mmCIF file of C-alpha atoms in Angstrom:
data_model
loop_
_atom_site.group_PDB
_atom_site.id
_atom_site.type_symbol
_atom_site.label_atom_id
_atom_site.label_comp_id
_atom_site.label_asym_id
_atom_site.label_seq_id
_atom_site.Cartn_x
_atom_site.Cartn_y
_atom_site.Cartn_z
ATOM 1 C CA MET B 166 13.267 -18.791 15.997
ATOM 2 C CA THR B 167 12.777 -15.839 18.263
ATOM 3 C CA ALA B 168 10.090 -15.760 20.935
ATOM 4 C CA PRO B 169 6.546 -15.264 19.647
ATOM 5 C CA ASP B 170 5.636 -11.594 18.861
ATOM 6 C CA SER B 171 3.759 -9.903 21.712
ATOM 7 C CA PHE B 172 2.362 -7.457 19.070
ATOM 8 C CA ASP B 173 4.215 -4.296 19.849
ATOM 9 C CA PRO B 174 2.200 -2.287 17.337
ATOM 10 C CA PHE B 175 4.948 0.232 16.594
ATOM 11 C CA SER B 176 7.707 -2.242 15.527
ATOM 12 C CA ALA B 177 8.013 -5.188 13.132
ATOM 13 C CA PRO B 178 8.411 -8.711 14.388
ATOM 14 C CA ALA B 179 11.810 -10.444 13.972
ATOM 15 C CA PRO B 180 12.404 -11.720 10.385
ATOM 16 C CA ASP B 181 12.467 -15.286 11.550
ATOM 17 C CA ASP B 182 9.247 -15.037 13.560
ATOM 18 C CA LEU B 183 7.170 -16.380 10.669
ATOM 19 C CA PRO B 184 3.893 -16.882 12.692
ATOM 20 C CA ALA B 185 3.906 -13.212 13.748
ATOM 21 C CA ARG B 186 4.671 -12.045 10.317
ATOM 22 C CA ALA B 187 1.985 -14.150 8.781
ATOM 23 C CA THR B 188 -0.626 -12.905 11.297
ATOM 24 C CA ARG B 189 0.252 -9.280 10.551
ATOM 25 C CA LEU B 190 0.182 -9.923 6.865
ATOM 26 C CA ALA B 191 -3.209 -11.601 7.158
ATOM 27 C CA THR B 192 -4.573 -8.615 9.103
ATOM 28 C CA ALA B 193 -3.441 -6.133 6.541
ATOM 29 C CA CYS B 194 -4.762 -8.284 3.728
ATOM 30 C CA ALA B 195 -8.178 -8.522 5.358
ATOM 31 C CA VAL B 196 -8.622 -4.730 5.626
ATOM 32 C CA VAL B 197 -7.518 -3.962 2.052
ATOM 33 C CA SER B 198 -9.599 -6.907 0.778
ATOM 34 C CA MET B 199 -12.702 -5.384 2.276
ATOM 35 C CA LEU B 200 -11.882 -2.064 0.613
ATOM 36 C CA ALA B 201 -11.423 -3.802 -2.695
ATOM 37 C CA ALA B 202 -14.713 -5.724 -2.448
ATOM 38 C CA ASN B 203 -17.098 -3.005 -1.355
ATOM 39 C CA PRO B 204 -17.320 0.828 -1.009
ATOM 40 C CA PRO B 205 -16.014 2.279 2.222
ATOM 41 C CA SER B 206 -18.361 1.471 5.068
ATOM 42 C CA PRO B 207 -19.503 3.589 8.009
ATOM 43 C CA VAL B 208 -17.555 1.277 10.258
ATOM 44 C CA LEU B 209 -14.325 1.918 8.313
ATOM 45 C CA ARG B 210 -14.916 5.661 8.499
ATOM 46 C CA GLU B 211 -15.384 5.391 12.272
ATOM 47 C CA ASN B 212 -12.067 3.492 12.566
ATOM 48 C CA LEU B 213 -10.320 6.128 10.510
ATOM 49 C CA HIS B 214 -11.591 8.821 12.796
ATOM 50 C CA GLU B 215 -10.492 6.965 15.914
ATOM 51 C CA GLY B 216 -7.037 6.524 14.457
ATOM 52 C CA ALA B 217 -6.101 3.195 16.040
ATOM 53 C CA MET B 218 -6.128 1.358 12.731
ATOM 54 C CA THR B 219 -3.883 3.854 11.005
ATOM 55 C CA GLN B 220 -1.509 4.358 13.924
ATOM 56 C CA ARG B 221 -1.110 0.683 14.537
ATOM 57 C CA TRP B 222 -1.147 -0.688 11.037
ATOM 58 C CA PRO B 223 0.369 -4.198 11.317
ATOM 59 C CA LEU B 224 3.003 -3.866 8.606
ATOM 60 C CA ARG B 225 5.760 -1.415 9.536
ATOM 61 C CA ASP B 226 7.738 -0.956 6.263
ATOM 62 C CA ALA B 227 8.042 2.516 4.719
ATOM 63 C CA ALA B 228 5.367 1.973 2.062
ATOM 64 C CA SER B 229 2.831 0.671 4.637
ATOM 65 C CA LEU B 230 3.499 3.556 7.015
ATOM 66 C CA ALA B 231 2.992 6.044 4.181
ATOM 67 C CA GLY B 232 -0.255 4.320 3.310
ATOM 68 C CA ALA B 233 -1.386 4.411 6.921
ATOM 69 C CA GLU B 234 -0.639 8.169 7.078
ATOM 70 C CA GLU B 235 -2.774 8.679 4.003
ATOM 71 C CA LEU B 236 -5.584 6.731 5.702
ATOM 72 C CA GLY B 237 -5.296 9.127 8.618
ATOM 73 C CA ALA B 238 -5.864 12.046 6.292
ATOM 74 C CA ALA B 239 -8.792 10.228 4.792
ATOM 75 C CA ALA B 240 -10.675 10.523 8.046
ATOM 76 C CA HIS B 241 -11.614 14.082 7.021
ATOM 77 C CA GLU B 242 -12.662 13.365 3.460
ATOM 78 C CA SER B 243 -16.094 13.388 2.009
ATOM 79 C CA PRO B 244 -17.722 9.939 2.017
ATOM 80 C CA GLN B 245 -19.185 10.773 -1.380
ATOM 81 C CA ALA B 246 -15.743 11.397 -2.801
ATOM 82 C CA GLN B 247 -14.439 8.080 -1.459
ATOM 83 C CA GLU B 248 -17.418 6.233 -2.831
ATOM 84 C CA ALA B 249 -16.900 7.889 -6.196
ATOM 85 C CA ASP B 250 -13.242 6.802 -6.280
ATOM 86 C CA TRP B 251 -14.303 3.172 -5.469
ATOM 87 C CA ARG B 252 -17.024 3.167 -8.089
ATOM 88 C CA GLU B 253 -14.867 4.682 -10.849
ATOM 89 C CA LEU B 254 -11.620 2.781 -10.140
ATOM 90 C CA ILE B 255 -12.714 -0.505 -8.475
ATOM 91 C CA GLY B 256 -16.424 -1.066 -8.944
ATOM 92 C CA LEU B 257 -18.096 -3.486 -11.247
ATOM 93 C CA ALA B 258 -18.489 -1.087 -14.194
ATOM 94 C CA SER B 259 -14.925 0.332 -13.905
ATOM 95 C CA VAL B 260 -12.479 -0.140 -16.779
ATOM 96 C CA THR B 261 -9.712 -0.535 -14.158
ATOM 97 C CA ARG B 262 -11.586 -3.156 -12.066
ATOM 98 C CA PRO B 263 -8.906 -5.029 -10.066
ATOM 99 C CA VAL B 264 -9.173 -8.437 -11.818
ATOM 100 C CA LEU B 265 -5.921 -9.988 -12.961
ATOM 101 C CA SER B 266 -7.255 -11.326 -16.241
ATOM 102 C CA ALA B 267 -8.613 -7.943 -17.212
ATOM 103 C CA LEU B 268 -6.009 -5.543 -15.779
ATOM 104 C CA VAL B 269 -2.904 -7.639 -16.569
ATOM 105 C CA PRO B 270 -4.061 -9.742 -19.566
ATOM 106 C CA GLN B 271 -0.420 -10.714 -20.393
ATOM 107 C CA ALA B 272 0.008 -12.509 -17.006
ATOM 108 C CA PRO B 273 0.397 -16.268 -17.489
ATOM 109 C CA PRO B 274 -2.316 -18.532 -16.116
ATOM 110 C CA ALA B 275 -1.949 -19.364 -12.448
ATOM 111 C CA PRO B 276 -0.983 -22.968 -11.691
ATOM 112 C CA ALA B 277 -3.441 -25.322 -9.984
ATOM 113 C CA GLU B 278 -1.779 -24.704 -6.634
ATOM 114 C CA ALA B 279 -2.853 -21.127 -6.676
ATOM 115 C CA GLU B 280 -6.495 -22.165 -7.382
ATOM 116 C CA ALA B 281 -6.819 -24.613 -4.455
ATOM 117 C CA ALA B 282 -10.208 -24.354 -2.804
ATOM 118 C CA LEU B 283 -10.365 -22.255 0.416
ATOM 119 C CA PRO B 284 -13.416 -21.101 2.318
ATOM 120 C CA SER B 285 -14.148 -17.531 1.302
ATOM 121 C CA PRO B 286 -15.963 -14.860 3.294
ATOM 122 C CA SER B 287 -19.516 -14.429 2.150
ATOM 123 C CA HIS B 288 -18.888 -10.987 0.807
ATOM 124 C CA LEU B 289 -16.426 -12.387 -1.743
ATOM 125 C CA ALA B 290 -18.648 -15.179 -3.010
ATOM 126 C CA LEU B 291 -19.667 -13.536 -6.248
ATOM 127 C CA LEU B 292 -16.256 -12.048 -7.165
ATOM 128 C CA PRO B 293 -13.966 -13.671 -9.802
ATOM 129 C CA HIS B 294 -11.191 -15.868 -8.353
ATOM 130 C CA ASP B 295 -8.527 -13.401 -9.657
ATOM 131 C CA HIS B 296 -10.179 -10.286 -8.155
ATOM 132 C CA LEU B 297 -7.881 -8.346 -5.829
ATOM 133 C CA ALA B 298 -10.238 -8.818 -2.835
ATOM 134 C CA VAL B 299 -10.251 -12.605 -3.305
ATOM 135 C CA VAL B 300 -6.484 -12.764 -3.912
ATOM 136 C CA LEU B 301 -5.744 -10.723 -0.756
ATOM 137 C CA SER B 302 -8.140 -12.902 1.260
ATOM 138 C CA ARG B 303 -6.419 -16.091 0.042
ATOM 139 C CA THR B 304 -2.972 -14.614 0.589
ATOM 140 C CA GLY B 305 -3.663 -13.825 4.183
ATOM 141 C CA SER B 306 -5.459 -17.062 5.016
ATOM 142 C CA LEU B 307 -2.801 -19.165 3.265
ATOM 143 C CA ALA B 308 0.067 -17.275 4.930
ATOM 144 C CA VAL B 309 -1.184 -18.266 8.421
ATOM 145 C CA ARG B 310 -1.778 -21.887 7.384
ATOM 146 C CA ALA B 311 1.626 -22.089 5.623
ATOM 147 C CA VAL B 312 3.648 -21.214 8.685
ATOM 148 C CA ALA B 313 1.582 -23.452 10.939
ATOM 149 C CA GLN B 314 2.439 -26.669 9.101
ATOM 150 C CA PRO B 315 5.743 -28.518 8.773
ATOM 151 C CA ALA B 316 7.322 -27.858 5.374
ATOM 152 C CA PRO B 317 6.658 -28.994 2.793
ATOM 153 C CA SER B 318 2.895 -28.737 2.946
ATOM 154 C CA ALA B 319 -0.006 -28.203 0.591
ATOM 155 C CA GLN B 320 -0.760 -24.909 2.341
ATOM 156 C CA ALA B 321 2.790 -23.608 1.869
ATOM 157 C CA THR B 322 2.768 -24.592 -1.834
ATOM 158 C CA ALA B 323 -0.588 -22.856 -2.336
ATOM 159 C CA PHE B 324 0.586 -19.733 -0.513
ATOM 160 C CA VAL B 325 3.727 -19.406 -2.596
ATOM 161 C CA ALA B 326 1.842 -20.002 -5.886
ATOM 162 C CA THR B 327 -0.830 -17.446 -4.839
ATOM 163 C CA VAL B 328 1.709 -14.854 -4.076
ATOM 164 C CA ARG B 329 3.889 -15.395 -7.126
ATOM 165 C CA HIS B 330 1.193 -15.979 -9.728
ATOM 166 C CA LEU B 331 -1.701 -13.865 -8.542
ATOM 167 C CA LEU B 332 -0.686 -11.161 -6.016
ATOM 168 C CA THR B 333 2.668 -10.258 -7.520
ATOM 169 C CA PRO B 334 1.408 -9.343 -10.944
ATOM 170 C CA LEU B 335 -1.878 -7.858 -9.756
ATOM 171 C CA ALA B 336 -1.032 -5.660 -6.770
ATOM 172 C CA PRO B 337 1.472 -3.295 -8.603
ATOM 173 C CA ALA B 338 -1.010 -2.914 -11.452
ATOM 174 C CA VAL B 339 -3.765 -1.878 -9.075
ATOM 175 C CA SER B 340 -1.419 0.352 -7.064
ATOM 176 C CA GLN B 341 -0.366 2.133 -10.203
ATOM 177 C CA VAL B 342 -4.017 2.821 -11.227
ATOM 178 C CA LEU B 343 -4.936 4.154 -7.749
ATOM 179 C CA ARG B 344 -1.826 6.289 -7.480
ATOM 180 C CA ALA B 345 -2.379 7.843 -10.885
ATOM 181 C CA GLN B 346 -6.127 8.277 -10.772
ATOM 182 C CA ALA B 347 -7.521 8.333 -7.256
ATOM 183 C CA ALA B 348 -8.847 11.692 -6.067
ATOM 184 C CA THR B 349 -8.977 10.783 -2.324
ATOM 185 C CA HIS B 350 -6.361 10.201 0.342
ATOM 186 C CA LEU B 351 -8.188 6.899 1.082
ATOM 187 C CA PHE B 352 -7.330 5.234 -2.206
ATOM 188 C CA HIS B 353 -3.877 6.841 -2.494
ATOM 189 C CA GLY B 354 -3.297 5.194 0.846
ATOM 190 C CA VAL B 355 -4.550 1.837 -0.438
ATOM 191 C CA ALA B 356 -1.987 2.041 -3.212
ATOM 192 C CA SER B 357 0.855 2.272 -0.749
ATOM 193 C CA LEU B 358 -0.672 -0.415 1.543
ATOM 194 C CA LEU B 359 -0.792 -2.692 -1.447
ATOM 195 C CA ASP B 360 2.933 -2.073 -2.082
ATOM 196 C CA GLY B 361 3.690 -3.009 1.478
ATOM 197 C CA ILE B 362 1.520 -6.124 1.362
ATOM 198 C CA ALA B 363 3.017 -7.347 -1.881
ATOM 199 C CA ALA B 364 6.590 -6.879 -0.580
ATOM 200 C CA GLU B 365 5.933 -8.678 2.675
ATOM 201 C CA ALA B 366 4.028 -11.475 1.067
ATOM 202 C CA SER B 367 6.929 -12.053 -1.352
ATOM 203 C CA SER B 368 9.445 -11.982 1.444
ATOM 204 C CA LEU B 369 7.338 -14.346 3.560
ATOM 205 C CA ALA B 370 6.963 -16.762 0.522
ATOM 206 C CA GLU B 371 10.699 -16.888 0.244
ATOM 207 C CA ALA B 372 11.078 -17.552 3.937
ATOM 208 C CA VAL B 373 8.520 -20.407 3.802
ATOM 209 C CA GLN B 374 10.614 -22.069 1.151
ATOM 210 C CA GLY B 375 14.000 -21.036 2.617
ATOM 211 C CA PRO B 376 16.481 -22.536 5.019
ATOM 212 C CA ALA B 377 14.264 -21.934 7.988
ATOM 213 C CA ARG B 378 11.690 -24.275 6.580
ATOM 214 C CA PRO B 379 13.541 -26.806 4.387
ATOM 215 C CA CYS B 380 11.765 -28.931 1.929
ATOM 216 C CA THR B 381 12.564 -32.605 1.625
ATOM 217 C CA PRO B 382 13.415 -33.938 -1.851
#
């Protein structure tokens, strides 16, 4: 494995630097999880205006960079328009609320490994287990735990199950809704950020199970 990532914000870590990749994935998941859980906050808007979050987005693939660019444009949008997008596309009364069982009803039930108990941030306590905000929070937390433990581990199994059975079917469905219906740069950006998160999570899940972290029979 290469030396640990010193977090050059403008380049991706080496593919075999799993701890650095997991940390960056967890950071991206945390930000988008907050946007999925609640309307955009004044703190988020301040961060958008400062530009550091958008210029130094932790995932550096093309979809993520496109999403970060949209977030930069969102700094000049009406807060009311952003809140309207959230309410109409994500909020409790929305017909496109980002819950797997509602938005992708044909998805098979997730296995027990993907439902393993994890401490959740307080702002997620009342959300369904298959809500995008919860799934992203679990994905990020489990990614960091999965690469910190010798394989095989319960954390690695739970991470892979969460990615494959919850994030992988849900993220593209939400991205499609936002890209087709959002009126703001902010939520068009979230669509692209979700694409980047889903791709990196799937790649990291493969790496966790791959030759770099062999599982014993």
